[in-house]
Each structure stands twice: as structure tokens, then as C-alpha cells.
Amino acid sequence: MHTIHVNRIEEMYQHPDIALAIGFFDGIHLGHLTVINKMIEIAEEKKLKKAVMTFDPHPSVVLNPEKKRTDYLTPLNEKKRIFESLGVDYLFIVPFTSKFAAMAEKDFIRDYLTNNHVKEVIAGFDFTYGKFGKGNMLKLAEDRQGFNVTAVSKKAMNNEKISTTDIRRMLTEGEVLKANEQLGRPYKIAGIVVQGEKRGRTIGFPTANVMPDEDYVMPKLGVYAVTLKQVATGETFKGVCNIGYKPTFHDPSKSAVSIEVHIFDFSESIYGERVEVFWHEFLRPEQKFSGIDALIAQINLDKGQAEEILRDIDRSSVL
């Protein structure tokens, strides 16, 4: 996949004719995949290259600073990886700046679509563009210059539109199963295994302390059944994870949130390695225990519950 960070508009134009899916695509959930798959279908039918245009940062950073979104279900590098795995040929990353937000609708059409060798535009029914977001899919079809327009209708689940906003809410409320259902895969946070306090090994439960390498949406604090993938080897292991402040040992007001995974039947040192944590099910909220014995007893219960949940998990099913 050829990735183009659009610092100058002319940088986009050196490629063959394309079918282009447009959107922010945070999460690349089942609704987004409907758009991407439609683009792929049209590109293959029309013998066009497959392309996606996305934006960075989230438009709210410019348009609504008081409620700006700076953490993501799929940060930029994760988006790139998923788009490449889907067979996208060209990825255009457009800086969402004040100047871009104020662009006239027809200028957007000319500079980012017509002059960009776009022959097919595919986007969700609610995609907007141009100053004040006045351009929409109906208007794009009316004002198009040299390309066709396909608006993809909403993707619903249980009679509700699948949306990034809802998935974010589900994760922060511990509703991981529902979030994963709308994503179409387990939620994932990638990062590096770093040195921790090494307290877990002293009580029989060594953990991998994972520091996220991008700005991910953090799930509700608590304990989860997870799988962990070593990126270098491709191996995936089952485990139980605590995300939180470890209140039995720390004052939450003076501590940072940590992600610690106890990997079942695993004794290797993986410090410095990049790993991916897949969140399968919320077990319980984080809590402060009266002492080490009570903590160990609860961890044993958590481990048993996680093993039961993960028993039928297909390790190859995680992306």
C-alpha cells in the first residue's frame, strides 16, 4: 500500500485512476467495512486502483475544541495496518486544519477528487465536506466532475446504527462484548512491554506491563479476559489483564493507569517487545483488597473465569 501524507495537494496526483472511499473511519467497524468493501467491489468491477482518504487529526480538534477527540479506537498507524490488510492500494492522509475546514465545496471536489484521478467516490450516507459541512452526498452527486458517487446506507445492529461514538461509550462502560460485536473483531491496544514494579512475580502472577504506543481509547478500569500477541513471532497467548491504578498498593490520585497482563503458562522475558492486547470480556471493576492473601485469592478466581471464557477463542481470529 502506498501511503501519501498530503502536505501539498500536488503530492496526491501521481497515480492511476482510483475508486476512493472517504471518511475518518475511526474503529474501522462493520459500518466502515461496508463502505470499504463497496469501494473494493466497484474498483475491481471498473478495473480501478483501490484507495482510501482519511483525515488527521479528528475534525473535532478544529471544529469543536471544547469536546475535541484526541484518543482513538484505531490510531493512525493501526488504521494504516488494517487498510493494508484489506488490500487498499493508496491511502491519502489529509491534515484536517482550519484552512481545510473552510474550503469551498467545489474546491474540495476539484482538488481532492477530480484532479486526483478519482473515478468513483464511495462514502457513508452521512459524509459531509466543505465549509460548515454544507456539502453532503446528495450535493456531491449533483456537483460531481468526472466521477460517479455511491452513498452507502447505515449499517445497523439490533435496530441501532453502528457508530464510533457508541463503541467508545461501550468500551468506557465495560461493555466489551457489545463493542466487539460492532467492531466485528476484538478491540485491540498495541504497545511495548516495559519494566514494571515486578510485584506480580512475588505473588505468583508475573505480568507484562504494556505501554500503549499510540493514543488509544482506554477501556473501563478493571479486570478482563484477554489475548496477547507477540508481534515479532506472531504467537498469541491467553491471559487475564488488569487496567488501572492497583489501589491495593497505590493511591489512585498519585498513580498512573497501567495495563498489566498475566499470560497463562508463559515464563519468557519479553521486555522491549511490541505486543497487541485483545480485549474479550470484562470480568470485574478494579478494587482495593485488605491484603495480599485476599488479592491472590481473587486473582485465582479471575484467572479461572478468564480461562473458561477464552477456552473456545480461536487465536487466529484476532487481526
CSV table of C-alpha atoms in Angstrom, one decimal:
chain,number,residue,atom,x,y,z
A,1,MET,CA,0.0,0.0,0.0
A,2,HIS,CA,1.3,3.4,-0.9
A,3,THR,CA,0.6,6.0,1.9
A,4,ILE,CA,0.6,9.7,1.0
A,5,HIS,CA,0.6,12.3,3.7
A,6,VAL,CA,-0.9,15.2,1.8
A,7,ASN,CA,1.2,18.2,2.8
A,8,ARG,CA,1.0,19.7,-0.7
A,9,ILE,CA,-2.0,19.0,-2.9
A,10,GLU,CA,0.1,18.0,-5.9
A,11,GLU,CA,1.6,15.1,-3.9
A,12,MET,CA,-1.6,13.2,-4.4
A,13,TYR,CA,-1.8,13.2,-8.2
A,14,GLN,CA,0.9,10.7,-9.2
A,15,HIS,CA,-1.2,7.6,-9.5
A,16,PRO,CA,-3.6,5.8,-11.9
A,17,ASP,CA,-7.4,6.2,-11.8
A,18,ILE,CA,-8.9,5.2,-8.5
A,19,ALA,CA,-12.1,4.3,-6.7
A,20,LEU,CA,-12.0,6.2,-3.4
A,21,ALA,CA,-13.6,5.6,-0.1
A,22,ILE,CA,-13.7,8.7,2.1
A,23,GLY,CA,-14.2,9.0,5.8
A,24,PHE,CA,-12.5,9.4,9.2
A,25,PHE,CA,-13.0,5.6,9.8
A,26,ASP,CA,-12.1,5.5,13.5
A,27,GLY,CA,-12.5,1.9,14.5
A,28,ILE,CA,-13.0,0.6,11.0
A,29,HIS,CA,-16.1,-1.1,12.4
A,30,LEU,CA,-18.7,-3.1,10.5
A,31,GLY,CA,-20.3,0.1,9.2
A,32,HIS,CA,-17.0,1.4,7.9
A,33,LEU,CA,-16.2,-2.0,6.4
A,34,THR,CA,-19.4,-1.8,4.4
A,35,VAL,CA,-18.0,1.3,2.8
A,36,ILE,CA,-14.6,-0.1,2.2
A,37,ASN,CA,-15.9,-3.4,0.8
A,38,LYS,CA,-18.2,-1.5,-1.6
A,39,MET,CA,-15.2,0.5,-2.8
A,40,ILE,CA,-13.3,-2.7,-3.4
A,41,GLU,CA,-16.2,-4.2,-5.3
A,42,ILE,CA,-16.5,-1.2,-7.6
A,43,ALA,CA,-12.8,-0.9,-8.1
A,44,GLU,CA,-12.5,-4.5,-9.2
A,45,GLU,CA,-15.5,-4.2,-11.4
A,46,LYS,CA,-14.2,-1.0,-13.1
A,47,LYS,CA,-10.5,-2.0,-13.1
A,48,LEU,CA,-9.5,0.8,-10.9
A,49,LYS,CA,-7.0,1.0,-8.1
A,50,LYS,CA,-8.4,0.8,-4.6
A,51,ALA,CA,-8.0,3.9,-2.4
A,52,VAL,CA,-9.0,5.4,0.9
A,53,MET,CA,-8.9,9.1,2.0
A,54,THR,CA,-8.9,9.8,5.7
A,55,PHE,CA,-8.1,12.7,7.9
A,56,ASP,CA,-5.7,13.6,10.8
A,57,PRO,CA,-6.4,14.8,13.5
A,58,HIS,CA,-10.1,14.2,14.2
A,59,PRO,CA,-12.2,17.1,12.9
A,60,SER,CA,-13.4,18.0,16.4
A,61,VAL,CA,-9.9,19.2,17.2
A,62,VAL,CA,-10.5,22.1,14.8
A,63,LEU,CA,-14.3,22.4,14.8
A,64,ASN,CA,-15.1,21.8,18.4
A,65,PRO,CA,-12.0,22.3,20.7
A,66,GLU,CA,-14.0,22.0,23.9
A,67,LYS,CA,-15.0,18.5,23.0
A,68,LYS,CA,-12.1,17.5,20.9
A,69,ARG,CA,-11.3,13.9,20.4
A,70,THR,CA,-7.6,13.0,20.8
A,71,ASP,CA,-7.8,9.3,21.6
A,72,TYR,CA,-8.9,6.7,19.0
A,73,LEU,CA,-10.2,3.2,18.6
A,74,THR,CA,-7.8,2.9,15.7
A,75,PRO,CA,-5.0,5.4,15.9
A,76,LEU,CA,-3.3,6.4,12.6
A,77,ASN,CA,-0.7,3.6,12.4
A,78,GLU,CA,-3.4,1.0,13.3
A,79,LYS,CA,-5.6,2.4,10.5
A,80,LYS,CA,-2.7,2.0,8.1
A,81,ARG,CA,-2.2,-1.6,9.1
A,82,ILE,CA,-5.8,-2.5,8.7
A,83,PHE,CA,-6.3,-0.8,5.4
A,84,GLU,CA,-3.2,-2.5,4.0
A,85,SER,CA,-4.5,-5.9,5.2
A,86,LEU,CA,-7.8,-5.2,3.3
A,87,GLY,CA,-5.9,-4.8,0.0
A,88,VAL,CA,-6.0,-1.0,-0.3
A,89,ASP,CA,-3.5,0.3,-2.9
A,90,TYR,CA,-3.4,4.0,-2.0
A,91,LEU,CA,-4.0,5.7,1.4
A,92,PHE,CA,-4.4,9.5,1.4
A,93,ILE,CA,-4.0,11.1,4.9
A,94,VAL,CA,-5.3,14.7,4.7
A,95,PRO,CA,-4.4,17.1,7.5
A,96,PHE,CA,-7.6,18.4,9.0
A,97,THR,CA,-6.7,22.1,9.5
A,98,SER,CA,-8.7,25.3,9.9
A,99,LYS,CA,-7.9,26.1,6.2
A,100,PHE,CA,-9.1,22.7,5.1
A,101,ALA,CA,-12.3,23.0,7.1
A,102,ALA,CA,-13.0,26.4,5.5
A,103,MET,CA,-12.6,25.1,1.9
A,104,ALA,CA,-15.3,25.8,-0.5
A,105,GLU,CA,-17.3,22.7,-1.6
A,106,LYS,CA,-16.4,23.0,-5.3
A,107,ASP,CA,-12.7,23.5,-4.4
A,108,PHE,CA,-12.7,20.2,-2.4
A,109,ILE,CA,-14.3,18.4,-5.4
A,110,ARG,CA,-11.8,19.8,-7.8
A,111,ASP,CA,-8.6,19.5,-5.8
A,112,TYR,CA,-9.2,16.2,-3.9
A,113,LEU,CA,-11.4,14.3,-6.3
A,114,THR,CA,-11.4,15.4,-9.9
A,115,ASN,CA,-7.8,16.3,-10.2
A,116,ASN,CA,-6.9,13.3,-8.0
A,117,HIS,CA,-7.9,10.9,-10.8
A,118,VAL,CA,-10.9,9.7,-8.8
A,119,LYS,CA,-13.5,7.9,-11.0
A,120,GLU,CA,-15.7,6.5,-8.2
A,121,VAL,CA,-16.4,8.1,-4.8
A,122,ILE,CA,-17.8,5.9,-2.1
A,123,ALA,CA,-18.8,7.2,1.4
A,124,GLY,CA,-21.3,6.8,4.1
A,125,PHE,CA,-24.7,8.4,3.6
A,126,ASP,CA,-23.8,11.0,6.3
A,127,PHE,CA,-20.5,12.1,4.9
A,128,THR,CA,-20.1,15.9,4.7
A,129,TYR,CA,-17.4,18.2,3.3
A,130,GLY,CA,-16.6,21.9,2.7
A,131,LYS,CA,-17.1,24.9,4.8
A,132,PHE,CA,-19.6,24.3,7.7
A,133,GLY,CA,-20.0,20.8,6.4
A,134,LYS,CA,-22.6,22.0,3.9
A,135,GLY,CA,-21.6,19.6,1.3
A,136,ASN,CA,-23.3,16.1,1.5
A,137,MET,CA,-23.6,13.0,-0.6
A,138,LEU,CA,-26.7,14.3,-2.5
A,139,LYS,CA,-24.9,17.6,-3.3
A,140,LEU,CA,-21.7,15.7,-4.3
A,141,ALA,CA,-23.7,13.7,-6.8
A,142,GLU,CA,-25.1,16.9,-8.2
A,143,ASP,CA,-21.8,18.7,-8.4
A,144,ARG,CA,-19.6,15.8,-9.4
A,145,GLN,CA,-16.9,16.4,-12.0
A,146,GLY,CA,-15.7,13.3,-13.8
A,147,PHE,CA,-16.7,10.7,-11.3
A,148,ASN,CA,-19.6,8.6,-10.0
A,149,VAL,CA,-20.9,8.8,-6.5
A,150,THR,CA,-22.1,5.9,-4.3
A,151,ALA,CA,-23.7,6.6,-0.9
A,152,VAL,CA,-23.7,3.6,1.4
A,153,SER,CA,-26.7,3.4,3.8
A,154,LYS,CA,-26.3,3.0,7.5
A,155,LYS,CA,-25.2,-0.4,8.9
A,156,ALA,CA,-27.4,-1.3,11.8
A,157,MET,CA,-27.2,-3.9,14.6
A,158,ASN,CA,-30.2,-4.6,16.8
A,159,ASN,CA,-32.0,-1.8,15.1
A,160,GLU,CA,-29.3,0.8,16.0
A,161,LYS,CA,-26.8,2.4,13.7
A,162,ILE,CA,-23.3,1.1,14.3
A,163,SER,CA,-21.2,4.1,15.3
A,164,THR,CA,-17.8,5.0,16.6
A,165,THR,CA,-19.4,7.1,19.3
A,166,ASP,CA,-21.4,4.2,20.7
A,167,ILE,CA,-18.4,1.8,20.5
A,168,ARG,CA,-16.3,4.3,22.5
A,169,ARG,CA,-19.0,4.6,25.1
A,170,MET,CA,-19.4,0.8,25.3
A,171,LEU,CA,-15.6,0.4,26.0
A,172,THR,CA,-15.5,3.0,28.7
A,173,GLU,CA,-18.5,1.4,30.4
A,174,GLY,CA,-17.0,-2.1,30.3
A,175,GLU,CA,-19.4,-3.4,27.6
A,176,VAL,CA,-16.6,-5.1,25.6
A,177,LEU,CA,-18.7,-7.8,24.2
A,178,LYS,CA,-21.1,-5.3,22.6
A,179,ALA,CA,-18.2,-3.1,21.3
A,180,ASN,CA,-16.5,-6.2,19.8
A,181,GLU,CA,-19.8,-7.1,18.1
A,182,GLN,CA,-20.0,-3.8,16.4
A,183,LEU,CA,-16.3,-3.7,15.5
A,184,GLY,CA,-16.5,-7.2,14.0
A,185,ARG,CA,-13.4,-8.2,16.0
A,186,PRO,CA,-11.9,-7.9,19.5
A,187,TYR,CA,-10.8,-4.4,20.4
A,188,LYS,CA,-7.0,-4.1,20.4
A,189,ILE,CA,-4.4,-1.9,22.1
A,190,ALA,CA,-0.8,-2.2,20.9
A,191,GLY,CA,2.3,-1.2,22.8
A,192,ILE,CA,5.7,-2.1,24.2
A,193,VAL,CA,6.3,-4.3,27.2
A,194,VAL,CA,8.2,-2.2,29.7
A,195,GLN,CA,9.7,-2.7,33.1
A,196,GLY,CA,7.2,-2.5,35.9
A,197,GLU,CA,7.3,-2.9,39.7
A,198,LYS,CA,7.7,-6.7,39.3
A,199,ARG,CA,5.3,-7.2,42.2
A,200,GLY,CA,3.2,-9.8,40.4
A,201,ARG,CA,6.0,-12.3,40.2
A,202,THR,CA,6.5,-12.2,44.0
A,203,ILE,CA,2.9,-13.4,44.5
A,204,GLY,CA,2.9,-16.0,41.7
A,205,PHE,CA,1.4,-13.9,38.9
A,206,PRO,CA,4.1,-12.3,36.8
A,207,THR,CA,2.7,-9.7,34.4
A,208,ALA,CA,3.7,-8.0,31.2
A,209,ASN,CA,3.4,-4.2,31.7
A,210,VAL,CA,2.2,-2.9,28.3
A,211,MET,CA,2.7,0.8,27.5
A,212,PRO,CA,0.5,1.8,24.5
A,213,ASP,CA,2.4,3.3,21.7
A,214,GLU,CA,-0.4,5.4,20.4
A,215,ASP,CA,-3.4,7.3,21.8
A,216,TYR,CA,-6.0,4.5,22.2
A,217,VAL,CA,-9.4,4.8,23.9
A,218,MET,CA,-8.9,3.1,27.2
A,219,PRO,CA,-11.5,0.5,28.4
A,220,LYS,CA,-13.2,0.9,31.7
A,221,LEU,CA,-10.8,0.3,34.6
A,222,GLY,CA,-10.9,-3.3,35.9
A,223,VAL,CA,-10.1,-6.9,35.0
A,224,TYR,CA,-10.5,-8.5,31.6
A,225,ALA,CA,-10.1,-11.8,29.8
A,226,VAL,CA,-7.6,-11.0,27.0
A,227,THR,CA,-5.3,-12.5,24.5
A,228,LEU,CA,-1.8,-11.1,23.8
A,229,LYS,CA,0.0,-11.4,20.6
A,230,GLN,CA,3.8,-11.1,20.2
A,231,VAL,CA,4.2,-9.1,17.0
A,232,ALA,CA,7.7,-10.4,16.3
A,233,THR,CA,6.7,-14.1,16.4
A,234,GLY,CA,3.1,-13.8,15.6
A,235,GLU,CA,2.3,-16.1,18.6
A,236,THR,CA,-0.9,-15.4,20.6
A,237,PHE,CA,-1.4,-16.3,24.2
A,238,LYS,CA,-4.3,-16.2,26.6
A,239,GLY,CA,-4.3,-14.2,29.8
A,240,VAL,CA,-6.0,-12.0,32.3
A,241,CYS,CA,-5.4,-8.3,32.4
A,242,ASN,CA,-5.8,-5.5,35.0
A,243,ILE,CA,-6.1,-2.0,33.7
A,244,GLY,CA,-6.0,0.6,36.5
A,245,TYR,CA,-4.1,2.1,39.4
A,246,LYS,CA,-3.6,-1.1,41.5
A,247,PRO,CA,-5.3,0.5,44.5
A,248,THR,CA,-4.2,-2.3,46.9
A,249,PHE,CA,-0.6,-0.9,46.5
A,250,HIS,CA,-1.1,2.7,45.3
A,251,ASP,CA,-3.1,5.9,45.9
A,252,PRO,CA,-5.1,6.3,42.7
A,253,SER,CA,-4.7,10.1,43.0
A,254,LYS,CA,-1.0,9.8,42.8
A,255,SER,CA,-0.6,6.9,40.3
A,256,ALA,CA,-0.8,6.5,36.5
A,257,VAL,CA,-3.0,3.9,34.8
A,258,SER,CA,-1.2,0.8,33.8
A,259,ILE,CA,-2.1,-2.2,31.6
A,260,GLU,CA,-0.7,-5.5,33.1
A,261,VAL,CA,-1.3,-8.9,31.5
A,262,HIS,CA,-0.7,-12.1,33.3
A,263,ILE,CA,-0.1,-14.6,30.5
A,264,PHE,CA,-1.2,-18.2,31.2
A,265,ASP,CA,1.6,-20.8,31.1
A,266,PHE,CA,4.2,-18.4,30.0
A,267,SER,CA,7.7,-17.7,31.5
A,268,GLU,CA,9.7,-15.9,28.9
A,269,SER,CA,11.1,-12.4,29.2
A,270,ILE,CA,9.6,-10.1,26.6
A,271,TYR,CA,10.7,-6.7,27.8
A,272,GLY,CA,11.1,-4.2,24.9
A,273,GLU,CA,8.9,-6.3,22.6
A,274,ARG,CA,5.9,-4.9,20.8
A,275,VAL,CA,2.7,-6.7,21.7
A,276,GLU,CA,-1.0,-6.4,20.9
A,277,VAL,CA,-3.6,-6.9,23.7
A,278,PHE,CA,-7.1,-8.1,22.5
A,279,TRP,CA,-9.9,-7.4,24.9
A,280,HIS,CA,-12.5,-10.2,25.0
A,281,GLU,CA,-14.7,-9.8,28.2
A,282,PHE,CA,-14.9,-7.5,31.2
A,283,LEU,CA,-14.7,-9.6,34.5
A,284,ARG,CA,-15.0,-7.0,37.3
A,285,PRO,CA,-14.1,-3.5,38.3
A,286,GLU,CA,-10.7,-2.8,39.9
A,287,GLN,CA,-10.9,-2.9,43.7
A,288,LYS,CA,-8.7,-2.4,46.8
A,289,PHE,CA,-8.1,-5.6,48.8
A,290,SER,CA,-7.4,-5.9,52.6
A,291,GLY,CA,-4.2,-7.7,52.0
A,292,ILE,CA,-2.0,-9.9,49.7
A,293,ASP,CA,-3.9,-13.1,50.6
A,294,ALA,CA,-7.2,-11.6,49.6
A,295,LEU,CA,-5.7,-10.3,46.3
A,296,ILE,CA,-4.2,-13.7,45.5
A,297,ALA,CA,-7.5,-15.4,46.1
A,298,GLN,CA,-9.3,-13.0,43.8
A,299,ILE,CA,-6.6,-13.3,41.0
A,300,ASN,CA,-7.1,-17.1,41.1
A,301,LEU,CA,-10.8,-16.6,40.6
A,302,ASP,CA,-10.2,-14.1,37.8
A,303,LYS,CA,-7.8,-16.5,36.1
A,304,GLY,CA,-10.2,-19.4,36.3
A,305,GLN,CA,-13.0,-17.2,34.9
A,306,ALA,CA,-10.8,-15.9,32.1
A,307,GLU,CA,-9.7,-19.4,31.2
A,308,GLU,CA,-13.3,-20.5,30.9
A,309,ILE,CA,-14.2,-17.5,28.7
A,310,LEU,CA,-11.2,-18.0,26.4
A,311,ARG,CA,-11.4,-21.7,26.1
A,312,ASP,CA,-13.0,-21.6,22.7
A,313,ILE,CA,-11.3,-18.4,21.4
A,314,ASP,CA,-9.6,-19.1,18.1
A,315,ARG,CA,-6.2,-17.5,18.3
A,316,SER,CA,-6.1,-17.0,14.6
A,317,SER,CA,-9.3,-14.9,14.6
A,318,VAL,CA,-7.6,-11.8,16.0
A,319,LEU,CA,-6.3,-9.3,13.4
